[in-house]
CSV table of C-alpha atoms in Angstrom, one decimal:
chain,number,residue,atom,x,y,z
A,14,ALA,CA,115.9,-17.7,37.1
A,15,GLN,CA,112.2,-17.0,37.1
A,16,SER,CA,110.2,-18.1,34.0
A,17,VAL,CA,106.9,-19.2,32.9
A,18,THR,CA,106.2,-21.7,30.0
A,19,GLN,CA,102.8,-22.2,28.4
A,20,LEU,CA,103.0,-25.4,26.6
A,21,ASP,CA,100.5,-24.8,23.9
A,22,SER,CA,100.3,-21.7,21.8
A,23,HIS,CA,96.8,-22.6,20.5
A,24,VAL,CA,94.1,-24.9,21.9
A,25,SER,CA,90.9,-25.7,20.1
A,26,VAL,CA,87.9,-27.3,21.8
A,27,SER,CA,84.2,-27.8,21.1
A,28,GLU,CA,81.6,-26.0,23.1
A,29,GLY,CA,80.6,-28.1,26.1
A,30,THR,CA,83.8,-30.1,26.3
A,31,PRO,CA,86.6,-29.6,28.9
A,32,VAL,CA,89.3,-27.1,28.6
A,33,LEU,CA,93.0,-27.6,29.7
A,34,LEU,CA,95.6,-24.9,29.3
A,35,ARG,CA,99.0,-25.9,30.5
A,36,CYS,CA,101.6,-23.8,32.4
A,37,ASN,CA,104.9,-24.7,34.0
A,38,TYR,CA,106.9,-22.3,36.1
A,39,SER,CA,110.5,-22.1,37.1
A,40,SER,CA,111.6,-20.2,40.1
A,41,SER,CA,114.2,-20.4,42.9
A,42,TYR,CA,111.3,-20.1,45.3
A,43,SER,CA,107.6,-20.9,45.2
A,44,PRO,CA,106.3,-18.0,43.2
A,45,SER,CA,102.9,-16.3,43.3
A,46,LEU,CA,101.0,-17.6,40.3
A,47,PHE,CA,98.1,-16.1,38.3
A,48,TRP,CA,96.0,-16.7,35.2
A,49,TYR,CA,94.8,-13.7,33.2
A,50,VAL,CA,92.5,-13.6,30.2
A,51,GLN,CA,92.5,-11.1,27.4
A,52,HIS,CA,89.5,-10.9,25.0
A,53,PRO,CA,90.1,-9.4,21.6
A,54,ASN,CA,90.7,-5.6,21.8
A,55,LYS,CA,90.1,-5.6,25.5
A,56,GLY,CA,92.3,-5.3,28.5
A,57,LEU,CA,93.6,-8.1,30.8
A,58,GLN,CA,91.4,-9.6,33.4
A,59,LEU,CA,92.5,-11.7,36.4
A,60,LEU,CA,90.9,-15.1,36.3
A,61,LEU,CA,92.4,-16.5,39.5
A,62,LYS,CA,95.5,-16.5,41.7
A,63,TYR,CA,97.3,-19.0,43.8
A,64,THR,CA,97.5,-17.9,47.4
A,65,SER,CA,99.2,-20.9,49.0
A,66,ALA,CA,96.1,-21.5,51.2
A,67,ALA,CA,94.9,-24.3,48.9
A,68,THR,CA,96.5,-26.0,45.9
A,69,LEU,CA,93.2,-26.0,44.0
A,70,VAL,CA,92.2,-22.5,43.2
A,71,LYS,CA,88.8,-21.5,41.9
A,72,GLY,CA,88.4,-18.4,39.7
A,73,ILE,CA,85.7,-16.6,37.8
A,74,ASN,CA,83.6,-18.0,35.0
A,75,GLY,CA,84.0,-21.6,36.2
A,76,PHE,CA,87.7,-21.8,35.7
A,77,GLU,CA,90.1,-23.4,38.2
A,78,ALA,CA,93.7,-24.2,38.5
A,79,GLU,CA,95.8,-26.7,40.5
A,80,PHE,CA,99.2,-25.9,41.9
A,81,LYS,CA,101.5,-28.9,41.8
A,82,LYS,CA,104.8,-28.1,43.3
A,83,SER,CA,106.3,-31.6,42.4
A,84,GLU,CA,105.5,-30.9,38.8
A,85,THR,CA,106.1,-27.1,38.9
A,86,SER,CA,102.8,-26.8,37.1
A,87,PHE,CA,99.7,-24.6,37.4
A,88,HIS,CA,97.3,-25.8,34.7
A,89,LEU,CA,94.0,-24.0,34.0
A,90,THR,CA,90.9,-26.1,33.5
A,91,LYS,CA,87.2,-25.7,33.0
A,92,PRO,CA,84.8,-28.6,32.8
A,93,SER,CA,82.6,-27.2,30.0
A,94,ALA,CA,83.7,-24.6,27.4
A,95,HIS,CA,81.5,-21.8,26.4
A,96,MET,CA,81.8,-19.8,23.2
A,97,SER,CA,82.5,-16.7,25.3
A,98,ASP,CA,85.6,-18.4,26.7
A,99,ALA,CA,87.4,-17.8,23.3
A,100,ALA,CA,90.3,-15.5,24.2
A,101,GLU,CA,94.0,-15.5,25.0
A,102,TYR,CA,95.0,-16.8,28.4
A,103,PHE,CA,98.2,-15.9,30.2
A,104,CYS,CA,99.9,-17.7,33.0
A,105,VAL,CA,101.8,-15.3,35.2
A,106,SER,CA,104.5,-15.7,37.8
A,107,ARG,CA,105.7,-13.2,40.4
A,108,GLY,CA,108.9,-13.9,42.2
A,109,TRP,CA,109.7,-13.5,45.8
A,110,GLY,CA,110.9,-10.2,47.2
A,111,GLY,CA,111.2,-8.3,44.0
A,112,PHE,CA,107.7,-8.4,42.6
A,113,LYS,CA,109.0,-9.0,39.1
A,114,THR,CA,105.9,-10.2,37.3
A,115,ILE,CA,106.5,-12.3,34.2
A,116,PHE,CA,103.9,-13.4,31.6
A,117,GLY,CA,103.9,-16.6,29.7
A,118,ALA,CA,103.7,-16.5,25.9
A,119,GLY,CA,100.0,-17.0,26.0
A,120,THR,CA,97.6,-19.7,24.9
A,121,ARG,CA,94.9,-18.8,22.4
A,122,LEU,CA,91.7,-20.7,23.1
A,123,PHE,CA,89.3,-21.4,20.2
A,124,VAL,CA,85.8,-22.7,21.0
A,125,LYS,CA,83.9,-24.4,18.1
A,126,ALA,CA,80.1,-24.6,18.0
B,18,ASP,CA,89.0,5.3,41.4
B,19,ALA,CA,89.3,5.6,37.6
B,20,GLY,CA,91.7,2.8,37.3
B,21,VAL,CA,95.1,2.9,35.6
B,22,ILE,CA,95.0,5.6,32.9
B,23,GLN,CA,97.2,5.6,29.8
B,24,SER,CA,97.6,8.1,27.2
B,25,PRO,CA,97.4,8.4,24.3
B,26,ARG,CA,95.2,5.4,23.3
B,27,HIS,CA,96.7,5.4,19.8
B,28,GLU,CA,99.8,6.9,18.5
B,29,VAL,CA,101.0,7.0,14.9
B,30,THR,CA,104.4,8.4,14.2
B,31,GLU,CA,107.2,8.3,11.6
B,32,MET,CA,110.4,6.5,12.1
B,33,GLY,CA,113.0,8.6,13.9
B,34,GLN,CA,110.5,10.6,15.9
B,35,GLU,CA,110.3,10.7,19.7
B,36,VAL,CA,107.4,9.0,21.3
B,37,THR,CA,106.2,9.5,24.9
B,38,LEU,CA,103.7,7.2,26.5
B,39,ARG,CA,102.1,8.2,29.7
B,40,CYS,CA,100.6,6.4,32.7
B,41,LYS,CA,98.8,7.3,35.8
B,42,PRO,CA,98.6,4.4,38.3
B,43,ILE,CA,95.9,3.8,40.8
B,44,SER,CA,96.3,6.1,43.8
B,45,GLY,CA,98.1,4.3,46.6
B,46,HIS,CA,99.6,1.6,44.5
B,47,ASP,CA,103.4,1.4,45.0
B,48,TYR,CA,104.4,-0.8,42.1
B,49,LEU,CA,104.2,0.2,38.5
B,50,PHE,CA,105.0,-2.0,35.4
B,51,TRP,CA,105.5,-1.3,31.8
B,52,TYR,CA,104.7,-4.1,29.3
B,53,ARG,CA,104.9,-4.4,25.5
B,54,GLN,CA,102.6,-6.7,23.7
B,55,THR,CA,103.3,-8.0,20.1
B,56,MET,CA,102.2,-11.1,18.2
B,57,MET,CA,105.7,-12.4,18.0
B,58,ARG,CA,106.8,-11.9,21.6
B,59,GLY,CA,103.6,-11.8,23.6
B,60,LEU,CA,103.6,-9.6,26.8
B,61,GLU,CA,107.1,-8.6,27.7
B,62,LEU,CA,108.0,-6.8,31.0
B,63,LEU,CA,110.0,-3.8,30.1
B,64,ILE,CA,110.6,-2.2,33.4
B,65,TYR,CA,109.0,-1.9,36.9
B,66,PHE,CA,109.1,0.6,39.7
B,67,ASN,CA,108.6,0.4,43.4
B,68,ASN,CA,107.9,3.7,45.2
B,69,ASN,CA,109.0,5.6,42.1
B,70,VAL,CA,112.4,3.8,41.9
B,71,PRO,CA,113.2,1.6,38.9
B,72,ILE,CA,113.8,-1.9,40.3
B,73,ASP,CA,114.4,-4.0,37.2
B,74,ASP,CA,114.9,-2.6,33.7
B,75,SER,CA,116.4,-5.7,32.2
B,76,GLY,CA,113.5,-6.0,29.7
B,77,MET,CA,114.1,-2.6,28.1
B,78,PRO,CA,115.1,-3.6,24.6
B,79,GLU,CA,117.8,-1.0,24.0
B,80,ASP,CA,119.0,2.5,24.8
B,81,ARG,CA,116.4,4.1,22.7
B,82,PHE,CA,113.9,3.2,25.4
B,83,SER,CA,113.8,5.0,28.7
B,84,ALA,CA,111.2,5.2,31.5
B,85,LYS,CA,110.8,7.6,34.4
B,86,MET,CA,108.5,7.9,37.4
B,87,PRO,CA,109.0,11.5,38.8
B,88,ASN,CA,106.3,11.0,41.3
B,89,ALA,CA,103.8,8.4,42.7
B,90,SER,CA,101.0,9.4,40.2
B,91,PHE,CA,102.9,9.6,36.9
B,92,SER,CA,105.2,7.6,34.7
B,93,THR,CA,106.5,7.9,31.2
B,94,LEU,CA,108.0,5.6,28.6
B,95,LYS,CA,110.0,7.3,26.0
B,96,ILE,CA,111.3,5.9,22.7
B,97,GLN,CA,113.8,8.1,20.9
B,98,PRO,CA,114.3,7.5,18.1
B,99,SER,CA,111.4,5.3,17.2
B,100,GLU,CA,111.6,2.5,14.7
B,101,PRO,CA,109.0,0.4,12.9
B,102,ARG,CA,109.8,-2.6,15.0
B,103,ASP,CA,108.7,-0.7,18.1
B,104,SER,CA,105.1,-0.9,16.8
B,105,ALA,CA,103.1,-2.7,19.6
B,106,VAL,CA,100.6,-2.2,22.3
B,107,TYR,CA,102.2,-0.8,25.4
B,108,PHE,CA,100.5,-1.5,28.7
B,109,CYS,CA,101.0,0.1,32.1
B,110,ALA,CA,99.9,-1.7,35.2
B,111,SER,CA,100.0,-1.0,38.9
B,112,THR,CA,99.6,-3.0,42.1
B,113,LEU,CA,99.8,-2.6,45.9
B,114,GLY,CA,102.8,-4.4,47.3
B,115,ALA,CA,101.0,-5.5,50.4
B,116,ALA,CA,101.4,-9.2,49.4
B,117,THR,CA,103.0,-11.0,46.5
B,118,ASN,CA,99.6,-12.3,45.3
B,119,GLU,CA,98.1,-8.9,44.8
B,120,LYS,CA,96.7,-8.6,41.3
B,121,LEU,CA,97.8,-6.2,38.6
B,122,PHE,CA,95.5,-3.5,37.4
B,123,PHE,CA,96.1,-2.8,33.8
B,124,GLY,CA,95.5,0.3,31.8
B,125,SER,CA,93.8,0.1,28.4
B,126,GLY,CA,97.1,0.3,26.6
B,127,THR,CA,98.6,2.5,23.9
B,128,GLN,CA,98.6,1.2,20.4
B,129,LEU,CA,101.8,2.5,18.8
B,130,SER,CA,102.4,2.4,15.1
B,131,VAL,CA,105.7,3.6,13.8
B,132,LEU,CA,105.7,4.1,10.0
């Protein structure tokens, strides 16, 4: 069965420190994986997507994610947090063949000054 | 293109009333998704369509919910009768099924409040 687990519901970091948002996926096949961000009262924006061309994917605003098949993980990282990064982040999985697109429960990122 | 268009932006109704949410996907997109977002459950996939045909409706919570896509440019999500626990933000999204890693384009959502 296809599922996505975001391991932390909340993450709090100080401005300028690294960010790590964790995501594990479960699928019978290697799924397509995405990270989306949702700022308060705004829509959902694509941060990055895994295309199978490279295991390390670079996205917008300095974010990147590494696909690790052996660990079934697709963690999102950023070397240095900015106040504007405070938002909710969703790890998303799309299965093969059917296009069923599942969102993780979300991780709310807080950035302290 | 104007993007995915949802209407209304806000809907306030009383328990027991029928609610209809509308969505116009991006022209040319062949997949359409309906999601519900709540604090408790996050973003739940309710149903999705491919070429106007419902593919998976396993996320529809109960028979009070129904969705249709009569043509490639219009979809509705109907709740009848509505209940307070249906209060949520409902998002519609569309994508082009050229590849599995095509991104979703989201509408602005409909904020539904059932009193």
